[in-house]
Tab-separated table of C-alpha atoms in Angstrom:
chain	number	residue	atom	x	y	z
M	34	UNK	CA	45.006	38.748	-126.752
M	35	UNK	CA	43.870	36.916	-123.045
M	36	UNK	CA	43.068	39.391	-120.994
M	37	UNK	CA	41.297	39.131	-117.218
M	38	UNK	CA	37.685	40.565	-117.516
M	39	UNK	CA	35.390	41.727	-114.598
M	40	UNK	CA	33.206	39.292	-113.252
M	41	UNK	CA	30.299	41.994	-114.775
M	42	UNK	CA	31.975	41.537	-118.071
M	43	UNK	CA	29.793	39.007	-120.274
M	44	UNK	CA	30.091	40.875	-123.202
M	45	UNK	CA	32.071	38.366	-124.818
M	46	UNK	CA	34.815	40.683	-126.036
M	47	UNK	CA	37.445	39.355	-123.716
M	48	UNK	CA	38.229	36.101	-122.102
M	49	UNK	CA	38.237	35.410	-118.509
M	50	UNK	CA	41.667	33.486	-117.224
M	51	UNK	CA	39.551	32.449	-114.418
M	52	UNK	CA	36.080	31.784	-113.608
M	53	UNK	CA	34.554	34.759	-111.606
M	54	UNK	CA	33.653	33.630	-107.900
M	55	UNK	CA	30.029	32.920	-107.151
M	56	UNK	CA	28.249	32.115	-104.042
M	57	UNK	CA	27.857	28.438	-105.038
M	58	UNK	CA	31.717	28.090	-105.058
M	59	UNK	CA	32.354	28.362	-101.124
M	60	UNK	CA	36.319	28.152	-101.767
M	61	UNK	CA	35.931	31.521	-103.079
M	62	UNK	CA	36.149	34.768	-101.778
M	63	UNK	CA	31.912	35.819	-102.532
M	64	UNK	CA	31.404	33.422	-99.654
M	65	UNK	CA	30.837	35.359	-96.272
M	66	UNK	CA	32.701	34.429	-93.440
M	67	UNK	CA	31.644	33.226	-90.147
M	68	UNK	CA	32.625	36.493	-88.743
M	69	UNK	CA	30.704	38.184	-91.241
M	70	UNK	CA	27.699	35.934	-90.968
M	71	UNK	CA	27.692	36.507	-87.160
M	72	UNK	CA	27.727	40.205	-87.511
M	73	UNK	CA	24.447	39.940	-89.616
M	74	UNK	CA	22.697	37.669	-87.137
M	75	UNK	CA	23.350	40.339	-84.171
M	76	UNK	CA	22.282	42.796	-86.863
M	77	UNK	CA	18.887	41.377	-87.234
M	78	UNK	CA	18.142	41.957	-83.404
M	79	UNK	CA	19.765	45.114	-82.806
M	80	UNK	CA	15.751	47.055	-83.146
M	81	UNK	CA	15.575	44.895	-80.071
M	82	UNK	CA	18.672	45.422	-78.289
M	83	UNK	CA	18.143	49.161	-78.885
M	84	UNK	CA	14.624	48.869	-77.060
M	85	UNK	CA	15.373	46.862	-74.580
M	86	UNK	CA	18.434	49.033	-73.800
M	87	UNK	CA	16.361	52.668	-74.025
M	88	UNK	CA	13.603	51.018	-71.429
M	89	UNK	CA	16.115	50.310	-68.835
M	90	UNK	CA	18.023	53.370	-68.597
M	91	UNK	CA	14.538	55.199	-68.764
M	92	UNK	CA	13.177	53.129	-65.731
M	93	UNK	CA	16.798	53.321	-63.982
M	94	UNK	CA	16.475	57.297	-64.579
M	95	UNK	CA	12.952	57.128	-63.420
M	96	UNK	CA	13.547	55.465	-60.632
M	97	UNK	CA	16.470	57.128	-59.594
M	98	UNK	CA	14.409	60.275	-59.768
M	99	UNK	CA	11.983	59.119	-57.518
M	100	UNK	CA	14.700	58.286	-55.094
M	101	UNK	CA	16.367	61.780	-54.739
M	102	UNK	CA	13.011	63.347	-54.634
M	103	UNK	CA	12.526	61.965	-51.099
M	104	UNK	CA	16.172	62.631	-49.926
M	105	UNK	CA	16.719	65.986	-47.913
M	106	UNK	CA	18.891	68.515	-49.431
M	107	UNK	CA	21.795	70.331	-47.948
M	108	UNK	CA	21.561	73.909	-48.474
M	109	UNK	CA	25.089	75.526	-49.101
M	110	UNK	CA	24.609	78.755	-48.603
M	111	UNK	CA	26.663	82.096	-50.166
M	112	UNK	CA	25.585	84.968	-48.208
M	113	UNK	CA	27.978	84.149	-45.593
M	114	UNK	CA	30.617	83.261	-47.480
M	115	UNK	CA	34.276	85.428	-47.654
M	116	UNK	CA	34.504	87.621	-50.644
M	117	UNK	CA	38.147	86.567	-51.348
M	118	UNK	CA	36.090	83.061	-52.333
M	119	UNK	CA	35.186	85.197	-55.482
M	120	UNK	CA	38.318	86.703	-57.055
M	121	UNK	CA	39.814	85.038	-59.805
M	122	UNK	CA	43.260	83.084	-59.192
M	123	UNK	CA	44.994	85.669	-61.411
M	124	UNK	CA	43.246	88.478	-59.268
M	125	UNK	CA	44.528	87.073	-56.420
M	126	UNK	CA	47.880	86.165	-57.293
M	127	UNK	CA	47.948	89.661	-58.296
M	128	UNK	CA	47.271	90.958	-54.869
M	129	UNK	CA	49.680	88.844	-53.326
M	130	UNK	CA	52.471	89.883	-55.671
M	131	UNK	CA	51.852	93.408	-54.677
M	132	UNK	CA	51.542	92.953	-50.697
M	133	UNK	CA	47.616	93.580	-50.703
M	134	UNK	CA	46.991	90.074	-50.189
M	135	UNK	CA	48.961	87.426	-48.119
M	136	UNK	CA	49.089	83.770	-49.392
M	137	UNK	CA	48.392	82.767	-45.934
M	138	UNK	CA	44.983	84.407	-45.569
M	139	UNK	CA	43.755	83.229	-48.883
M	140	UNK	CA	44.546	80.184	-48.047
M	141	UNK	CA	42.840	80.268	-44.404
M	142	UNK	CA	39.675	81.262	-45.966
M	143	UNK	CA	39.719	78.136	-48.363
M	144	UNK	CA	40.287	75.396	-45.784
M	145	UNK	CA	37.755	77.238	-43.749
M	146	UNK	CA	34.971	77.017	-47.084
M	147	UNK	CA	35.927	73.646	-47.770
M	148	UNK	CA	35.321	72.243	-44.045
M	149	UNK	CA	32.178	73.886	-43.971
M	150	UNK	CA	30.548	72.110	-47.440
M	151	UNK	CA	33.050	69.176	-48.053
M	152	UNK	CA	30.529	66.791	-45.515
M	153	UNK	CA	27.714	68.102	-47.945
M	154	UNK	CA	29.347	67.461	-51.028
M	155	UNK	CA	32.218	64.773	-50.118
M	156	UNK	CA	34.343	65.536	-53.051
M	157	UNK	CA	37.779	65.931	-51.083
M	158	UNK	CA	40.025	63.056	-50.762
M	159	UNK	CA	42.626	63.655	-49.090
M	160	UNK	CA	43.524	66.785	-46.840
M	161	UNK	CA	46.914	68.919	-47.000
M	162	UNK	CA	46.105	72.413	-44.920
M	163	UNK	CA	48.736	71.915	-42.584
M	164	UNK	CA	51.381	71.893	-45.139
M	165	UNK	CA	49.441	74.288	-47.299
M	166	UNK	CA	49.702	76.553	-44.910
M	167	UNK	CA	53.359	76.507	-43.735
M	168	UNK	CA	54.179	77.031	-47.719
M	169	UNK	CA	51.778	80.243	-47.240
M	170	UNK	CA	54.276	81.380	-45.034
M	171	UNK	CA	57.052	80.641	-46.826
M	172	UNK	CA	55.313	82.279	-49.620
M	173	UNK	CA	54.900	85.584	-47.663
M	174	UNK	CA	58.845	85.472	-46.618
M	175	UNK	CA	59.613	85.093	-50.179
M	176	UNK	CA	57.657	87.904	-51.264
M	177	UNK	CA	57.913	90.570	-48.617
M	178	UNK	CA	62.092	90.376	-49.918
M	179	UNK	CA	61.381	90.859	-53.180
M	180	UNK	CA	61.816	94.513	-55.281
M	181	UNK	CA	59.673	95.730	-58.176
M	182	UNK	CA	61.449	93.518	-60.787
M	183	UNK	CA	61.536	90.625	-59.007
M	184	UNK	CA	57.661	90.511	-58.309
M	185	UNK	CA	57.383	90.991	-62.429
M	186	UNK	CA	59.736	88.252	-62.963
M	187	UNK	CA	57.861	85.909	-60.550
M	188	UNK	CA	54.502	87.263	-62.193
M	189	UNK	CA	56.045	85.410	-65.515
M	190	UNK	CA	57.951	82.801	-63.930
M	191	UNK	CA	55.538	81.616	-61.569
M	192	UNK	CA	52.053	83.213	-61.962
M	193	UNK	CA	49.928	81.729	-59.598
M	194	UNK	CA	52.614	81.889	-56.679
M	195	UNK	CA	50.945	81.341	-53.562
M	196	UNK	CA	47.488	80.529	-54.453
M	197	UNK	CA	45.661	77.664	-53.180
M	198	UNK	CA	44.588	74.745	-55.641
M	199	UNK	CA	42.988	71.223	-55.369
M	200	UNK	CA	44.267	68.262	-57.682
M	201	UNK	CA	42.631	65.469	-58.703
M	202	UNK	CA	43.121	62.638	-56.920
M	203	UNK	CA	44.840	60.739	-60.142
M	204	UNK	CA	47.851	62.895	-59.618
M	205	UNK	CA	50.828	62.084	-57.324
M	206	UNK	CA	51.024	63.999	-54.115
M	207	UNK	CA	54.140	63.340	-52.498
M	208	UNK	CA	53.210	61.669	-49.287
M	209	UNK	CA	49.861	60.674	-49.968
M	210	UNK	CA	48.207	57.655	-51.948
M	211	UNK	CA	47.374	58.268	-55.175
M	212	UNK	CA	43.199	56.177	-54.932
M	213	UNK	CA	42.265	56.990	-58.209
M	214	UNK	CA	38.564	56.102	-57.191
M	215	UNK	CA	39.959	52.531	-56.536
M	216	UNK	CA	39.290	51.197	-53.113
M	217	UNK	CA	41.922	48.787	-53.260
M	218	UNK	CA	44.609	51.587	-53.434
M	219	UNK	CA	42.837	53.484	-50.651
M	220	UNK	CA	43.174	50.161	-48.389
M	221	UNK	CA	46.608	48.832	-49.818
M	222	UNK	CA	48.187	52.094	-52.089
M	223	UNK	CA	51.441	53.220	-51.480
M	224	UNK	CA	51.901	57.008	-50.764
M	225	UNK	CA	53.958	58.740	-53.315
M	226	UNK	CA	57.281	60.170	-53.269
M	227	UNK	CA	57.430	63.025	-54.764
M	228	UNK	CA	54.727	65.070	-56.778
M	229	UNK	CA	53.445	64.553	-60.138
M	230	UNK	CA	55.102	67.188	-62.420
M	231	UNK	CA	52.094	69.612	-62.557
M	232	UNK	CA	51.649	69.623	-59.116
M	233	UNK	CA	55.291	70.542	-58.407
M	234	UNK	CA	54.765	73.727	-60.730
């Protein structure tokens, strides 16, 4: 009976229909590759690759460190901030569903925050109070006509209905450019034309 053995097999049992592949046949498929061969000469170095790699990001941190620790710091204070700043969106879309709140003076209070600390922290892109604020209004109209089941049906259709919110500047606006922390599209970007779906809702 021929049957293939394993290339462990040297018992003597069986008998091979072809020789087993060895490192001295380089046709076969023992011998490594070049890819393979590359990957264990990087392999050998990577101790020093790792080192080399932990020391600079230790001296960047270090010397970043140093850096800041010579840079005045903006204080942003809270003391004088408005308490609306610290009800939850649900809270407050809660209070302007029931009349207790207006969109409009939520919103005042947030453009007012964010042009006090924005030159401190510089993480607003793009500015939209002038609009945000004529939708307040709108938003007011809307609710001041509505009864008792409408404001539950807009508390489930539309739950955060006229509260403020930022989006990331990765999202389409309709009207403005869309930078994406590229500096090209800040320069050269087209604005949008309409807003990205989540924005819209």
């Amino acid at each position: 009976m021929l049957t293939v053995a394993g290339c462990g097999d040297r018992s003597g049992f069986y008998e091979a229909k072809s020789p087993c592949p060895s490192p001295s046949s380089p046709n076969s498929d023992f011998y490594p590759s070049f890819a393979m061969r590359r990957y264990a000469f990087i392999r050998s170095f990577y101790p020093i690759l790792r080192f080399f790699a932990d020391a600079y990001f230790l001296l960047a941190d270090a010397l970043f460190a140093l850096y800041n620790a010579f840079q005045p710091i903006d204080q942003i204070s809270w003391e004088s901030a408005d308490p609306l700043l610290f009800i939850s969106a649900n809270k407050a879309a809660e209070m302007i569903r029931r009349g207790k709140l207006k969109s409009f003076s939520l919103i005042s209070v947030y453009i007012a925050r964010v042009k006090e600390v924005n030159e401190s922290l510089n993480v607003a892109a793009h500015f939209n109070f002038e609009a945000a604020l004529k939708e307040a209004e709108t938003v007011d109209q809307n609710i001041g006509q509505l009864d008792e089941k409408g404001r539950e049906e807009l508390a489930i259709s539309k739950p955060l209905y006229g509260v403020p919110f930022t989006a990331k500047d990765n999202l389409w606006v309709k009207g403005f450019v869309t930078v994406d922390g590229n500096k090209w599209r800040r320069k050269y970007g087209k604005p949008a034309e309409r807003d990205a779906e989540v924005v819209a809702k």
